[in-house]
Short mmCIF file of C-alpha atoms in Angstrom, two decimals:
data_model
loop_
_atom_site.label_atom_id
_atom_site.label_comp_id
_atom_site.label_asym_id
_atom_site.label_seq_id
_atom_site.Cartn_x
_atom_site.Cartn_y
_atom_site.Cartn_z
CA MET A 1145 16.84 1.31 -31.70
CA LYS A 1146 16.03 -0.63 -28.54
CA LYS A 1147 18.60 1.40 -26.63
CA LEU A 1148 16.99 4.61 -27.82
CA TYR A 1149 13.64 3.43 -26.45
CA VAL A 1150 15.25 2.52 -23.13
CA VAL A 1151 16.93 5.94 -22.87
CA LEU A 1152 13.69 7.70 -23.77
CA LEU A 1153 11.84 5.63 -21.15
CA ILE A 1154 14.39 6.53 -18.49
CA ILE A 1155 14.14 10.23 -19.38
CA ILE A 1156 10.36 10.13 -19.21
CA LEU A 1157 10.22 8.17 -15.96
CA THR A 1158 12.96 9.98 -14.05
CA PRO A 1159 11.63 13.13 -12.44
CA VAL A 1160 13.63 16.31 -12.45
CA ALA A 1161 15.46 16.13 -9.15
CA VAL A 1162 14.88 19.47 -7.49
CA TYR A 1163 16.51 19.47 -4.11
CA ALA A 1164 14.91 22.20 -2.06
CA TRP A 1165 15.28 23.35 1.51
CA ASN A 1166 12.71 23.56 4.30
CA ASP A 1167 9.87 22.02 2.27
CA CYS A 1168 9.26 18.70 4.06
CA PRO A 1169 5.69 17.60 3.19
CA TYR A 1170 5.39 16.03 6.67
CA GLY A 1171 6.56 19.25 8.35
CA LEU A 1172 9.64 17.68 9.94
CA LEU A 1173 12.52 19.76 11.25
CA ASN A 1174 16.11 18.42 11.27
CA ASP A 1175 15.23 14.87 10.22
CA PRO A 1176 18.39 12.79 10.88
CA PHE A 1177 19.96 10.16 8.56
CA PRO A 1178 18.52 7.92 7.02
CA GLY A 1179 15.35 10.02 7.23
CA SER A 1180 11.74 9.11 7.89
CA CYS A 1181 10.71 8.88 4.26
CA SER A 1182 12.10 8.27 0.78
CA ARG A 1183 12.63 11.98 0.09
CA TYR A 1184 15.79 12.09 2.23
CA VAL A 1185 18.49 14.16 0.52
CA ASP A 1186 21.66 15.53 2.04
CA THR A 1187 23.61 17.76 -0.33
CA ASN A 1188 25.77 19.34 2.39
CA GLN A 1189 26.65 16.00 4.06
CA ASP A 1190 25.61 17.08 7.56
CA GLY A 1191 23.53 13.97 8.29
CA ILE A 1192 20.24 15.91 8.23
CA CYS A 1193 17.67 15.89 5.44
CA ASP A 1194 17.81 19.13 3.41
CA HIS A 1195 14.02 19.22 3.14
CA SER A 1196 13.74 19.46 6.92
CA GLN A 1197 16.20 22.32 7.46
CA SER A 1198 16.58 25.87 6.30
CA PRO A 1199 19.63 26.81 4.17
CA SER A 1200 20.91 29.09 6.94
CA SER A 1201 20.84 26.40 9.63
CA ALA A 1202 22.37 23.98 7.15
CA SER A 1203 25.39 26.22 6.56
CA THR A 1204 25.83 26.63 10.33
CA ASN A 1205 25.64 22.88 10.77
CA THR A 1206 28.16 22.32 7.99
CA THR A 1207 30.82 24.45 9.62
CA SER A 1208 30.24 22.89 13.02
CA ASP A 1209 30.12 19.39 11.56
CA LEU A 1210 33.54 19.78 10.03
CA ASN A 1211 35.01 19.22 13.49
CA THR A 1212 32.82 16.28 14.44
CA ASP A 1213 33.37 12.64 13.61
CA ASN A 1214 30.95 9.95 12.43
CA THR A 1215 29.75 9.10 15.94
CA SER A 1216 27.70 12.27 16.08
CA ILE A 1217 25.86 11.17 12.93
CA HIS A 1218 25.08 7.81 14.54
CA GLU A 1219 23.86 9.59 17.67
CA SER A 1220 21.62 11.86 15.64
CA ASN A 1221 20.33 8.79 13.80
CA GLU A 1222 18.75 7.52 17.00
CA SER A 1223 17.15 10.81 17.90
CA VAL A 1224 13.67 11.65 16.69
CA SER A 1225 13.34 14.68 14.43
CA ASP A 1226 11.34 17.68 15.51
CA ILE A 1227 8.02 18.59 14.01
CA GLN A 1228 7.75 21.92 12.28
CA LYS A 1229 5.66 24.42 14.20
CA LEU A 1230 4.22 25.82 10.97
CA ASN A 1231 1.05 24.09 9.84
CA ILE A 1232 1.34 25.00 6.16
CA VAL A 1233 3.81 23.08 3.98
CA PRO A 1234 4.13 22.86 0.16
CA THR A 1235 1.39 20.75 -1.42
CA GLU A 1236 1.99 17.70 -3.60
CA ASN A 1237 -0.47 16.40 -6.15
CA TYR A 1238 -1.19 12.67 -6.08
CA TYR A 1239 -4.54 12.93 -7.94
CA MET A 1240 -6.32 11.30 -5.00
CA VAL A 1241 -9.87 12.49 -5.75
CA PRO A 1242 -9.76 11.89 -9.57
CA LEU A 1243 -8.32 8.39 -9.01
CA ILE A 1244 -10.96 7.46 -6.42
CA ILE A 1245 -13.78 8.79 -8.60
CA SER A 1246 -12.46 7.11 -11.79
CA THR A 1247 -12.08 3.74 -10.03
CA LEU A 1248 -15.54 4.08 -8.52
CA ILE A 1249 -17.08 4.93 -11.91
CA LEU A 1250 -15.36 1.93 -13.53
CA TYR A 1251 -16.63 -0.32 -10.75
CA LEU A 1252 -20.16 0.97 -11.15
CA VAL A 1253 -20.00 0.46 -14.94
CA THR A 1254 -18.89 -3.17 -14.54
CA TYR A 1255 -21.51 -3.66 -11.83
CA LEU A 1256 -24.17 -2.32 -14.19
CA LEU A 1257 -22.93 -4.57 -17.00
CA PHE A 1258 -23.09 -7.53 -14.60
CA LEU A 1259 -26.59 -6.61 -13.52
CA GLU A 1260 -27.69 -6.25 -17.15
CA ASN A 1261 -26.14 -9.66 -17.92
CA TYR A 1262 -23.61 -8.27 -20.38
CA LEU A 1263 -20.91 -9.47 -18.03
CA SER A 1264 -20.92 -12.84 -16.28
CA ARG A 1265 -20.35 -12.93 -12.53
CA ARG A 1266 -17.19 -14.92 -13.14
CA ASN A 1267 -15.66 -12.19 -15.36
CA TYR A 1268 -16.94 -9.42 -13.11
CA LEU A 1269 -15.20 -10.99 -10.09
CA ARG A 1270 -12.14 -11.78 -12.18
CA ILE A 1271 -11.69 -8.19 -13.41
CA TRP A 1272 -11.69 -6.74 -9.90
CA LYS A 1273 -9.59 -9.57 -8.53
CA TYR A 1274 -6.87 -8.79 -11.08
CA VAL A 1275 -7.14 -5.05 -10.47
CA LEU A 1276 -6.68 -5.69 -6.74
CA ILE A 1277 -3.79 -8.12 -7.24
CA THR A 1278 -2.00 -5.79 -9.69
CA SER A 1279 -2.42 -2.73 -7.49
CA PHE A 1280 -1.28 -4.76 -4.46
CA ILE A 1281 1.85 -6.03 -6.24
CA VAL A 1282 2.88 -2.55 -7.40
CA THR A 1283 2.09 -0.96 -4.01
CA GLY A 1284 3.76 -3.76 -2.04
CA VAL A 1285 6.90 -4.01 -4.14
CA THR A 1286 7.43 -0.23 -4.36
CA GLY A 1287 6.76 0.03 -0.61
CA MET A 1288 9.35 -2.65 0.14
CA ILE A 1289 11.89 -0.94 -2.15
CA LEU A 1290 11.29 2.35 -0.34
CA ILE A 1291 11.75 0.71 3.08
CA ILE A 1292 15.05 -0.83 1.93
CA PHE A 1293 16.15 2.56 0.54
CA ILE A 1294 15.29 4.28 3.84
CA ASN A 1295 16.80 1.59 6.10
CA TYR A 1296 20.08 1.48 4.19
CA GLY A 1297 20.19 5.21 3.41
CA ILE A 1298 20.17 4.73 -0.35
CA GLU A 1299 19.62 8.01 -2.21
CA SER A 1300 18.67 7.96 -5.87
CA SER A 1301 16.78 10.08 -8.37
CA TRP A 1302 14.25 7.21 -8.56
CA ASN A 1303 13.05 7.67 -4.94
CA LEU A 1304 10.41 10.25 -5.82
CA THR A 1305 9.20 8.28 -8.87
CA ILE A 1306 8.86 5.10 -6.81
CA ASN A 1307 7.11 7.01 -4.03
CA PHE A 1308 4.70 8.59 -6.54
CA TRP A 1309 3.67 5.26 -8.07
CA HIS A 1310 3.47 3.67 -4.60
CA VAL A 1311 0.90 6.29 -3.59
CA GLU A 1312 -1.06 6.12 -6.88
CA PHE A 1313 -1.42 2.34 -6.79
CA ALA A 1314 -2.09 2.39 -3.03
CA ILE A 1315 -5.10 4.64 -3.66
CA ILE A 1316 -6.41 2.18 -6.28
CA MET A 1317 -5.70 -0.74 -3.92
CA ALA A 1318 -7.53 0.89 -1.01
CA VAL A 1319 -10.61 1.65 -3.11
CA THR A 1320 -10.57 -1.78 -4.80
CA THR A 1321 -10.33 -3.42 -1.36
CA LEU A 1322 -13.62 -1.78 -0.47
CA PHE A 1323 -15.10 -3.24 -3.68
CA HIS A 1324 -13.60 -6.58 -2.63
CA PHE A 1325 -15.59 -6.35 0.63
CA HIS A 1326 -18.72 -5.59 -1.40
CA LEU A 1327 -18.12 -8.52 -3.77
CA HIS A 1328 -17.50 -10.97 -0.91
CA TRP A 1329 -19.88 -9.44 1.61
CA LYS A 1330 -21.33 -12.77 2.82
CA GLN A 1331 -17.90 -14.25 3.56
CA PHE A 1332 -16.82 -10.92 5.04
CA LYS A 1333 -19.70 -10.96 7.55
CA ASN A 1334 -18.97 -14.60 8.45
CA VAL A 1335 -15.44 -13.72 9.54
CA PHE A 1336 -16.81 -12.15 12.70
CA LYS A 1337 -19.44 -14.79 13.43
CA ILE A 1338 -18.60 -17.02 16.40
CA MET B 235 14.61 6.40 11.71
CA THR B 236 14.67 2.82 10.41
CA TYR B 237 11.77 0.42 9.98
CA ASP B 238 11.57 -3.15 11.34
CA LEU B 239 11.41 -5.03 8.06
CA ILE B 240 13.00 -8.28 9.27
CA THR B 241 11.61 -8.29 12.82
CA ILE B 242 8.06 -7.97 11.48
CA SER B 243 8.42 -10.22 8.42
CA LEU B 244 10.07 -13.29 9.98
CA PRO B 245 7.65 -13.81 12.95
CA LEU B 246 4.69 -13.33 10.59
CA ILE B 247 5.99 -15.91 8.09
CA ALA B 248 6.72 -18.31 10.98
CA ALA B 249 3.23 -17.76 12.44
CA TYR B 250 1.54 -18.43 9.07
CA LEU B 251 3.60 -21.56 8.47
CA GLY B 252 2.71 -22.71 12.01
CA SER B 253 -0.99 -22.07 11.48
CA TYR B 254 -0.87 -23.78 8.06
CA PHE B 255 0.95 -26.78 9.58
CA LEU B 256 -1.70 -27.08 12.33
CA TYR B 257 -4.46 -26.99 9.69
CA GLN B 258 -2.68 -29.55 7.48
CA LYS B 259 -2.25 -31.90 10.44
CA ASN B 260 -5.94 -31.41 11.37
CA TYR B 261 -5.21 -29.79 14.74
CA ILE B 262 -7.33 -26.82 13.68
CA LYS B 263 -10.14 -26.46 11.14
CA ARG B 264 -9.54 -24.77 7.79
CA SER B 265 -12.17 -22.18 8.71
CA THR B 266 -10.28 -21.32 11.92
CA HIS B 267 -7.02 -20.93 10.01
CA ILE B 268 -8.67 -18.74 7.35
CA ARG B 269 -10.67 -16.71 9.87
CA LEU B 270 -7.60 -15.95 11.97
CA TRP B 271 -5.71 -14.53 8.98
CA ASN B 272 -8.80 -12.74 7.64
CA ILE B 273 -9.18 -10.88 10.93
CA LEU B 274 -5.47 -10.03 10.91
CA ILE B 275 -5.58 -8.77 7.31
CA LEU B 276 -8.58 -6.57 8.10
CA LEU B 277 -6.89 -5.08 11.18
CA THR B 278 -3.56 -4.46 9.44
CA PHE B 279 -5.40 -3.02 6.41
CA LEU B 280 -7.32 -0.55 8.57
CA ILE B 281 -4.29 0.45 10.64
CA SER B 282 -2.01 0.79 7.61
CA VAL B 283 -4.43 2.42 5.16
CA GLY B 284 -5.99 4.78 7.74
CA PRO B 285 -2.76 6.69 8.52
CA GLY B 286 -1.70 6.37 4.85
CA LEU B 287 -4.83 8.10 3.57
CA THR B 288 -4.66 10.68 6.37
CA LEU B 289 -1.06 11.50 5.39
CA LEU B 290 -2.05 11.65 1.73
CA CYS B 291 -4.82 14.16 2.49
CA LEU B 292 -2.42 16.24 4.62
CA VAL B 293 0.27 16.23 1.91
CA GLU B 294 -2.26 17.05 -0.84
CA TYR B 295 -3.58 20.02 1.09
CA GLY B 296 -0.16 21.10 2.40
CA ILE B 297 -0.90 20.60 6.09
CA ALA B 298 1.65 19.32 8.60
CA LEU B 299 0.49 18.04 11.97
CA PRO B 300 2.62 17.14 14.99
CA ILE B 301 1.46 13.52 14.55
CA SER B 302 2.56 13.31 10.88
CA GLN B 303 5.79 11.47 11.71
CA SER B 304 4.01 8.98 13.98
CA LEU B 305 1.40 8.39 11.28
CA LEU B 306 4.13 7.71 8.72
CA TYR B 307 5.95 5.37 11.13
CA TRP B 308 2.88 3.25 11.94
CA HIS B 309 1.74 3.32 8.29
CA VAL B 310 5.05 1.74 7.26
CA GLN B 311 5.22 -0.76 10.16
CA PHE B 312 1.71 -2.06 9.55
CA GLY B 313 2.28 -1.82 5.79
CA ILE B 314 5.05 -4.41 6.12
CA ALA B 315 2.65 -6.71 8.00
CA LEU B 316 -0.09 -6.06 5.43
CA PHE B 317 2.27 -7.00 2.59
CA TRP B 318 2.95 -10.45 4.06
CA ILE B 319 -0.58 -11.13 5.29
CA THR B 320 -1.97 -10.25 1.83
CA ILE B 321 0.38 -12.84 0.29
CA PHE B 322 -0.91 -15.38 2.87
CA HIS B 323 -4.49 -14.36 1.99
CA MET B 324 -3.86 -14.98 -1.71
CA HIS B 325 -2.29 -18.34 -0.85
CA SER B 326 -5.31 -19.31 1.28
CA TYR B 327 -7.85 -18.47 -1.42
CA TRP B 328 -5.84 -19.59 -4.46
CA LYS B 329 -8.41 -21.26 -6.77
CA SER B 330 -10.78 -21.86 -3.87
CA SER B 331 -13.68 -19.64 -4.94
CA PRO B 332 -16.22 -21.72 -6.91
CA SER B 333 -17.72 -18.65 -8.59
CA GLU B 334 -14.32 -17.77 -10.02
CA THR B 335 -13.29 -21.26 -11.10
CA GLY B 336 -16.50 -21.64 -13.05
CA GLN B 337 -18.10 -24.46 -11.04
CA LYS B 338 -21.24 -22.50 -10.25
CA THR B 339 -21.00 -19.88 -12.94
CA LYS B 340 -23.50 -21.30 -15.38
CA LYS B 341 -26.01 -21.91 -12.59
CA GLN B 342 -25.58 -18.41 -11.20
CA ASP B 343 -25.85 -16.82 -14.65
CA ALA B 344 -29.07 -18.76 -15.30
CA VAL B 345 -30.49 -17.54 -11.98
CA ASN B 346 -29.48 -14.00 -12.87
CA ASN B 347 -31.06 -14.24 -16.30
CA GLU B 348 -34.28 -15.60 -14.84
CA LYS B 349 -34.38 -12.81 -12.25
CA ASN B 350 -33.85 -10.14 -14.89
CA ARG B 351 -36.54 -11.64 -17.14
CA ARG B 352 -39.00 -11.49 -14.24
CA ASP B 353 -38.02 -7.86 -13.53
CA ASP B 354 -38.53 -6.92 -17.18
CA GLY B 355 -41.87 -8.68 -17.31
#
């Protein structure tokens, strides 16, 4: 039964890996191995991210790359990828605005409860401290995993999932950090006092 | 493109240990040690989160700018620094806030209650 749960969890968490061409969200063209972000995918083994090249240029590269050795890949690794001239790229939804608004509403509710004495200052501070620590841990750990994946050229179907949760928790962390400044405003101002 | 995970992490850890050693041996005040790392965390937070949020907005609205790759690069580089400095920050403040450890809680709650009673009255 446990195994069934684990399999179900993996199916739910693993996104459908759709490897598309010429749809880099950063607008990069011919991004060399190991890529600038965690989306790097190279189905035709030409040392260039599929998202940053069109299928036609990829097929041309494949035929030409058949005659080249690994040194050309290492050379292309050091070069910086071009930026797409087009300004419009496919959108991706990270729920930025709903997340910011929800976190803000929750903060205001707890602030109101604190002001109305339904919540002690200790618990009020504690709640937001734990939210900040949790969001930092998830953001930090997923970020580190992504850096290791990029640096060592590790491709997996988990890259997009990890990237998604990195962004989601980073949004919460950024907003909660602003609340952290509000909660510790006196100490915050003292940092810059000489 | 690869990111400087080790070359950023090791000097930062060494610098924090150095600063902590100086504070422990009373060469510098605790406030100096804390203030130094608070300024650094604020700077790395702003430099890492700024490009991160800019990139997020661009990706959400499907816009690619010529500076997108530079933004991503500096977001990651300063993100590595932010990761370590945040751990140092948590270490510095671990159980140091009186309001969170409960030392002043009752007093503060009483003051709050009194204030609210006056407002209601």
